[in-house]
PDB file of C-alpha atoms in Angstrom:
ATOM      1  CA  MET A   1      -1.907 -13.789 -25.300  1.00  0.00           C
ATOM      2  CA  GLU A   2      -2.965 -10.622 -26.906  1.00  0.00           C
ATOM      3  CA  LYS A   3      -3.400  -8.843 -23.219  1.00  0.00           C
ATOM      4  CA  GLY A   4       0.226 -10.148 -22.455  1.00  0.00           C
ATOM      5  CA  GLN A   5       0.777  -8.416 -25.602  1.00  0.00           C
ATOM      6  CA  ARG A   6      -0.376  -4.897 -25.614  1.00  0.00           C
ATOM      7  CA  ALA A   7       2.542  -3.005 -23.232  1.00  0.00           C
ATOM      8  CA  SER A   8       5.619  -4.731 -24.882  1.00  0.00           C
ATOM      9  CA  SER A   9       4.287  -3.201 -28.352  1.00  0.00           C
ATOM     10  CA  LEU A  10       4.270  -0.225 -27.343  1.00  0.00           C
ATOM     11  CA  ILE A  11       8.152  -0.371 -25.815  1.00  0.00           C
ATOM     12  CA  GLY A  12      10.506  -3.705 -27.642  1.00  0.00           C
ATOM     13  CA  ASN A  13      11.714  -6.491 -25.933  1.00  0.00           C
ATOM     14  CA  GLN A  14      12.515  -6.649 -22.612  1.00  0.00           C
ATOM     15  CA  TYR A  15      15.195 -10.137 -22.834  1.00  0.00           C
ATOM     16  CA  THR A  16      14.510 -11.268 -19.392  1.00  0.00           C
ATOM     17  CA  GLY A  17      11.566  -8.923 -18.306  1.00  0.00           C
ATOM     18  CA  SER A  18       9.690 -10.225 -21.095  1.00  0.00           C
ATOM     19  CA  ILE A  19       8.002 -12.337 -18.515  1.00  0.00           C
ATOM     20  CA  PHE A  20       6.852  -9.526 -16.138  1.00  0.00           C
ATOM     21  CA  LEU A  21       5.854  -7.124 -18.463  1.00  0.00           C
ATOM     22  CA  ALA A  22       2.929  -9.427 -19.949  1.00  0.00           C
ATOM     23  CA  LEU A  23       1.989 -10.595 -16.843  1.00  0.00           C
ATOM     24  CA  MET A  24       1.515  -6.935 -15.499  1.00  0.00           C
ATOM     25  CA  SER A  25      -0.235  -6.019 -19.068  1.00  0.00           C
ATOM     26  CA  THR A  26      -2.594  -9.091 -19.084  1.00  0.00           C
ATOM     27  CA  PHE A  27      -3.673  -8.108 -15.312  1.00  0.00           C
ATOM     28  CA  GLU A  28      -3.837  -4.428 -16.024  1.00  0.00           C
ATOM     29  CA  SER A  29      -6.333  -4.696 -18.846  1.00  0.00           C
ATOM     30  CA  ASP A  30      -8.476  -7.597 -16.782  1.00  0.00           C
ATOM     31  CA  LEU A  31      -8.490  -4.619 -14.435  1.00  0.00           C
ATOM     32  CA  GLU A  32      -9.802  -2.169 -16.839  1.00  0.00           C
ATOM     33  CA  GLU A  33     -12.737  -4.946 -18.278  1.00  0.00           C
ATOM     34  CA  ASN A  34     -13.755  -5.813 -15.204  1.00  0.00           C
ATOM     35  CA  ALA A  35     -12.898  -9.432 -15.216  1.00  0.00           C
ATOM     36  CA  ASN A  36     -12.532 -11.951 -12.575  1.00  0.00           C
ATOM     37  CA  LEU A  37      -9.704 -13.143 -12.178  1.00  0.00           C
ATOM     38  CA  ASP A  38      -9.946 -14.421  -8.189  1.00  0.00           C
ATOM     39  CA  GLY A  39      -8.349 -17.715  -8.529  1.00  0.00           C
ATOM     40  CA  ALA A  40      -7.937 -18.457 -11.519  1.00  0.00           C
ATOM     41  CA  MET A  41      -4.338 -20.201 -12.650  1.00  0.00           C
ATOM     42  CA  LEU A  42      -1.938 -18.412 -14.447  1.00  0.00           C
ATOM     43  CA  GLY A  43       0.398 -20.677 -16.798  1.00  0.00           C
ATOM     44  CA  MET A  44       3.694 -18.946 -18.183  1.00  0.00           C
ATOM     45  CA  CYS A  45       6.532 -19.856 -19.848  1.00  0.00           C
ATOM     46  CA  GLY A  46       9.739 -17.922 -21.331  1.00  0.00           C
ATOM     47  CA  TYR A  47      12.025 -18.931 -23.015  1.00  0.00           C
ATOM     48  CA  GLY A  48      15.349 -18.113 -24.306  1.00  0.00           C
ATOM     49  CA  SER A  49      18.457 -18.454 -26.561  1.00  0.00           C
ATOM     50  CA  GLY A  50      21.018 -21.257 -25.698  1.00  0.00           C
ATOM     51  CA  ALA A  51      17.448 -24.166 -25.422  1.00  0.00           C
ATOM     52  CA  LYS A  52      17.207 -22.253 -22.234  1.00  0.00           C
ATOM     53  CA  ALA A  53      13.075 -21.945 -20.853  1.00  0.00           C
ATOM     54  CA  LYS A  54      11.123 -21.377 -17.818  1.00  0.00           C
ATOM     55  CA  VAL A  55       7.295 -23.053 -17.844  1.00  0.00           C
ATOM     56  CA  PHE A  56       5.204 -22.307 -14.529  1.00  0.00           C
ATOM     57  CA  GLU A  57       1.861 -21.738 -13.050  1.00  0.00           C
ATOM     58  CA  GLY A  58       0.604 -19.634 -10.301  1.00  0.00           C
ATOM     59  CA  ARG A  59      -2.791 -18.485  -8.720  1.00  0.00           C
ATOM     60  CA  VAL A  60      -4.218 -15.291  -8.638  1.00  0.00           C
ATOM     61  CA  SER A  61      -4.524 -13.716  -5.294  1.00  0.00           C
ATOM     62  CA  PRO A  62      -8.257 -12.669  -4.573  1.00  0.00           C
ATOM     63  CA  ARG A  63      -7.021  -9.129  -3.218  1.00  0.00           C
ATOM     64  CA  TRP A  64      -5.032  -8.982  -6.930  1.00  0.00           C
ATOM     65  CA  ARG A  65      -7.516  -5.240  -7.495  1.00  0.00           C
ATOM     66  CA  GLU A  66      -5.933  -3.779  -5.725  1.00  0.00           C
ATOM     67  CA  VAL A  67      -1.963  -4.502  -6.455  1.00  0.00           C
ATOM     68  CA  VAL A  68      -3.091  -3.454 -10.252  1.00  0.00           C
ATOM     69  CA  ALA A  69      -4.727  -0.759  -9.756  1.00  0.00           C
ATOM     70  CA  GLY A  70      -1.888   1.113  -7.890  1.00  0.00           C
ATOM     71  CA  TRP A  71       0.296  -0.035 -11.051  1.00  0.00           C
ATOM     72  CA  HIS A  72      -0.786   2.098 -13.855  1.00  0.00           C
ATOM     73  CA  LEU A  73       1.366   0.595 -16.863  1.00  0.00           C
ATOM     74  CA  PHE A  74      -0.331   2.035 -19.556  1.00  0.00           C
ATOM     75  CA  GLU A  75      -0.950   5.901 -17.924  1.00  0.00           C
ATOM     76  CA  ARG A  76       2.770   5.145 -17.562  1.00  0.00           C
ATOM     77  CA  LEU A  77       4.061   4.225 -20.738  1.00  0.00           C
ATOM     78  CA  ALA A  78       2.700   7.277 -22.351  1.00  0.00           C
ATOM     79  CA  GLY A  79       4.530   9.736 -19.839  1.00  0.00           C
ATOM     80  CA  ARG A  80       7.575   7.698 -21.757  1.00  0.00           C
ATOM     81  CA  ILE A  81      10.619  10.693 -23.120  1.00  0.00           C
ATOM     82  CA  ALA A  82      11.813  10.085 -26.494  1.00  0.00           C
ATOM     83  CA  ILE A  83      15.249  10.034 -26.191  1.00  0.00           C
ATOM     84  CA  ASP A  84      17.959  11.400 -29.329  1.00  0.00           C
ATOM     85  CA  GLN A  85      20.249   9.185 -30.831  1.00  0.00           C
ATOM     86  CA  THR A  86      23.545  10.281 -28.849  1.00  0.00           C
ATOM     87  CA  THR A  87      21.817   9.796 -25.606  1.00  0.00           C
ATOM     88  CA  TYR A  88      20.843   6.419 -26.136  1.00  0.00           C
ATOM     89  CA  GLU A  89      24.789   4.951 -27.898  1.00  0.00           C
ATOM     90  CA  ASN A  90      25.615   6.899 -24.002  1.00  0.00           C
ATOM     91  CA  LEU A  91      23.066   5.156 -21.864  1.00  0.00           C
ATOM     92  CA  HIS A  92      24.038   2.057 -24.167  1.00  0.00           C
ATOM     93  CA  LYS A  93      27.436   1.765 -23.225  1.00  0.00           C
ATOM     94  CA  GLY A  94      27.532   3.641 -19.516  1.00  0.00           C
ATOM     95  CA  VAL A  95      28.258   7.331 -19.837  1.00  0.00           C
ATOM     96  CA  GLN A  96      25.295   8.951 -18.875  1.00  0.00           C
ATOM     97  CA  GLU A  97      26.331  11.948 -16.964  1.00  0.00           C
ATOM     98  CA  GLY A  98      23.406  11.544 -14.882  1.00  0.00           C
ATOM     99  CA  SER A  99      19.189  10.539 -15.121  1.00  0.00           C
ATOM    100  CA  VAL A 100      17.036  11.370 -18.277  1.00  0.00           C
ATOM    101  CA  VAL A 101      14.387  11.937 -16.252  1.00  0.00           C
ATOM    102  CA  GLU A 102      14.497  12.961 -13.095  1.00  0.00           C
ATOM    103  CA  PRO A 103      13.380  10.302 -10.745  1.00  0.00           C
ATOM    104  CA  ASN A 104      10.180  10.819  -9.066  1.00  0.00           C
ATOM    105  CA  ALA A 105       8.558   8.572  -6.360  1.00  0.00           C
ATOM    106  CA  GLU A 106      10.033   5.425  -7.887  1.00  0.00           C
ATOM    107  CA  PHE A 107      13.142   3.660  -7.149  1.00  0.00           C
ATOM    108  CA  ALA A 108      16.296   5.192  -8.731  1.00  0.00           C
ATOM    109  CA  LEU A 109      19.994   3.859  -9.837  1.00  0.00           C
ATOM    110  CA  VAL A 110      22.361   6.135  -7.038  1.00  0.00           C
ATOM    111  CA  GLU A 111      25.266   4.435  -7.768  1.00  0.00           C
ATOM    112  CA  ILE A 112      27.191   1.144  -9.149  1.00  0.00           C
ATOM    113  CA  GLY A 113      30.258   0.108  -7.329  1.00  0.00           C
ATOM    114  CA  ASP A 114      33.473   0.743  -9.678  1.00  0.00           C
ATOM    115  CA  GLU A 115      36.759  -1.300  -7.204  1.00  0.00           C
ATOM    116  CA  GLY A 116      36.437  -5.164  -5.641  1.00  0.00           C
ATOM    117  CA  VAL A 117      33.435  -7.357  -4.460  1.00  0.00           C
ATOM    118  CA  ASP A 118      32.384  -4.163  -5.205  1.00  0.00           C
ATOM    119  CA  GLU A 119      32.940  -3.627  -8.302  1.00  0.00           C
ATOM    120  CA  GLY A 120      29.413  -3.509 -10.524  1.00  0.00           C
ATOM    121  CA  ALA A 121      26.943  -3.768  -7.875  1.00  0.00           C
ATOM    122  CA  ARG A 122      24.393  -1.733  -8.715  1.00  0.00           C
ATOM    123  CA  ARG A 123      22.768   0.403  -5.567  1.00  0.00           C
ATOM    124  CA  TYR A 124      19.482   2.147  -5.352  1.00  0.00           C
ATOM    125  CA  ARG A 125      17.377   4.088  -3.489  1.00  0.00           C
ATOM    126  CA  TRP A 126      13.611   5.501  -2.877  1.00  0.00           C
ATOM    127  CA  ILE A 127      12.917   8.726  -4.482  1.00  0.00           C
ATOM    128  CA  GLY A 128      10.142  10.640  -3.133  1.00  0.00           C
ATOM    129  CA  ALA A 129       7.258  12.342  -4.931  1.00  0.00           C
TER     130      ALA A 129
END
């Protein structure tokens, strides 16, 4: 349980992403500690307001180490950039022009549709290193 909270303690609530961040945090912590999760069954539970919950299980693939080794979760979290209140508010209101940090070797939001069936549609593109 504690391993699953390591990353979220650095960034706070992720709402619907919390369960997946906890899973990533657990995997990366176990990789660093050379734990053997091959074939292990993991139980996961997410609860939200409105009495909604998801409970499911998964079996860990023997290839989990090679996948997790490419994440660098805690290294990426250590490289975060602090933003000021105005920037935070602009991001929250959707009026921030451009990225706070230039995307590098990641998917980045490049467009949000503003009319018809595209209204609100988010489009992402891979931005290479």
